[in-house]
Amino acid sequence: MNKFTKIKNDLSHRLLEKDYKVVEKKKIYFLIPIAFLVLAIIMGIIFGVTRGSPFNISMAFTGGQSVDIILGTRLTDDNAQTYREEIYAIVGRLHQQEGVSEEYRRDIPAITMSETIQQGAIGSETASIRLQFNSSDIAADDTDTWDIINELLTEELNHLFAMVPRVTSYGSNIIVEYDSLITTSTEETRLFGAIREAVAAFNGGTIVLSADGMTYGRDSEGALSDSILVIPFSGTGDIPYDAIAAALAVSDPFSIDIRLTGFTSPTMAREFLITAILAILLMLTLLLIYIAFRFEVASGLATIISIFHDLIMIMAFMTIFNIEIGQTFIAAIITILAYTINNNIITFDRIRENIKSKRHEGKSNTFLANTAVRETILRTINTTVTTALVLGALAIIGVPAIQVFTLPLLFGILAGAYSTIFISPTAWVMLKDFAAKRITGKVTAPTKPIKAKQEN
């Protein structure tokens, strides 16, 4: 027998032989989720004041438009935060309608931005801007308004990502040097052509630039550089360096790629939310009917209490950590509730077997619940730990889209195990004792648990 097996067997033996007093310590076990809920309420108030909503609700439930702005080689660990702040400022100005002309001002709805998401490999990273609006601000089929918003957003971002060159002269040539240009052949050709068109269209008075003679220049080490251009010029007078720099300012080809990746109208968002709620309620109803018929009403009610505990804890978790509540959250909720109900079925099945057992004849409800917890806790811990290990790995190494699903699912599995062990059996005892008290006027005094051998 190796060391790991010995430790596992010793732990299993301790769990099975422990004298559990779950019901007797219900105040402590009820206080823990209450404290977590209070923390969530405090964080919700903070987020409500600072961000306008205590929850980070996906546009799938509120309606909105999702726009991806490709930052590409312009995005590094050093400037990512700066870009995010500048993008926030742009959307904030549109929301406040600062700098928006009168002809567009009345058509722009109230726009908010929940976050930007940095994802992808280096050199192809993107920042996802999520635009949201109130359902009363825009009609479901008002595509003209979104065309205006996209036009304004594109214009603002082109200014943000514009690369303004440094312009000097050497002999009869204008030297134009950019901070960086795309080095892939396709983008290099496209960008070179765009600059050539700008050179041909430049009107500098007495100074004329030669687009046909434009070539790449050499860097300080004498190597050709795709970020330095040499443009022949002719004419007399002062060279308008600032005007040339403004005329040859170009947008990073990766940065100007603004993609409309998702649009949800307010009507569709409301319908989806209602459908999701109905799906959850239908699942709960069917499962609770099954539990009530298989066991008893008290078991069904205790399961309902356990489920509400899990729902409240999950919403508290999403609030505290400001995790997005979207489509994947509905899938996580259904998975967690089904997991909790399955654990409760195991516990109540053991309670029912103990009630029928002659060995436990005449025992109190408290004793029966504590015994059921002792006999099922090893199974609950094993299933929870194995599931949590997989979800934890996905939460650590997964992309943001997967983390939004796995994080609430991971916490929900842990909350479900907590409610199965501490909340559900205690609620069952309280319900049974309350019913007995109404009928007989007294409750059977708790009997001191007797350690029982593990049944096969």
PDB file of C-alpha atoms in Angstrom, residues 3 5 58 69 73 102 113 152 203 214 270 299 314 379 382 384 396 403 423:
ATOM      1  CA  LYS A   3       1.494   6.505   0.924  1.00  0.00           C
ATOM      2  CA  THR A   5      -3.620   5.160  -0.704  1.00  0.00           C
ATOM      3  CA  SER A  58     -24.695  40.800 -21.293  1.00  0.00           C
ATOM      4  CA  ILE A  69     -11.541  46.807 -33.167  1.00  0.00           C
ATOM      5  CA  THR A  73       0.782  45.094 -33.916  1.00  0.00           C
ATOM      6  CA  GLU A 102     -26.468  68.817 -34.869  1.00  0.00           C
ATOM      7  CA  MET A 113     -19.608  50.490 -22.654  1.00  0.00           C
ATOM      8  CA  LEU A 152     -18.778  58.358 -35.890  1.00  0.00           C
ATOM      9  CA  ASN A 203      -1.489  70.267 -52.807  1.00  0.00           C
ATOM     10  CA  MET A 214       8.405  57.435 -54.085  1.00  0.00           C
ATOM     11  CA  ARG A 270     -36.439  40.693 -23.650  1.00  0.00           C
ATOM     12  CA  SER A 299     -37.896  16.642   0.914  1.00  0.00           C
ATOM     13  CA  ILE A 314     -24.210  32.295  -7.617  1.00  0.00           C
ATOM     14  CA  ARG A 379     -19.564  10.572  -2.110  1.00  0.00           C
ATOM     15  CA  ASN A 382     -15.448  12.929  -4.239  1.00  0.00           C
ATOM     16  CA  THR A 384     -17.319  17.741  -6.098  1.00  0.00           C
ATOM     17  CA  ILE A 396      -7.080  28.933 -15.374  1.00  0.00           C
ATOM     18  CA  GLN A 403     -13.909  31.433 -18.162  1.00  0.00           C
ATOM     19  CA  ILE A 423     -28.532  23.457   4.217  1.00  0.00           C
TER      20      ILE A 423
END
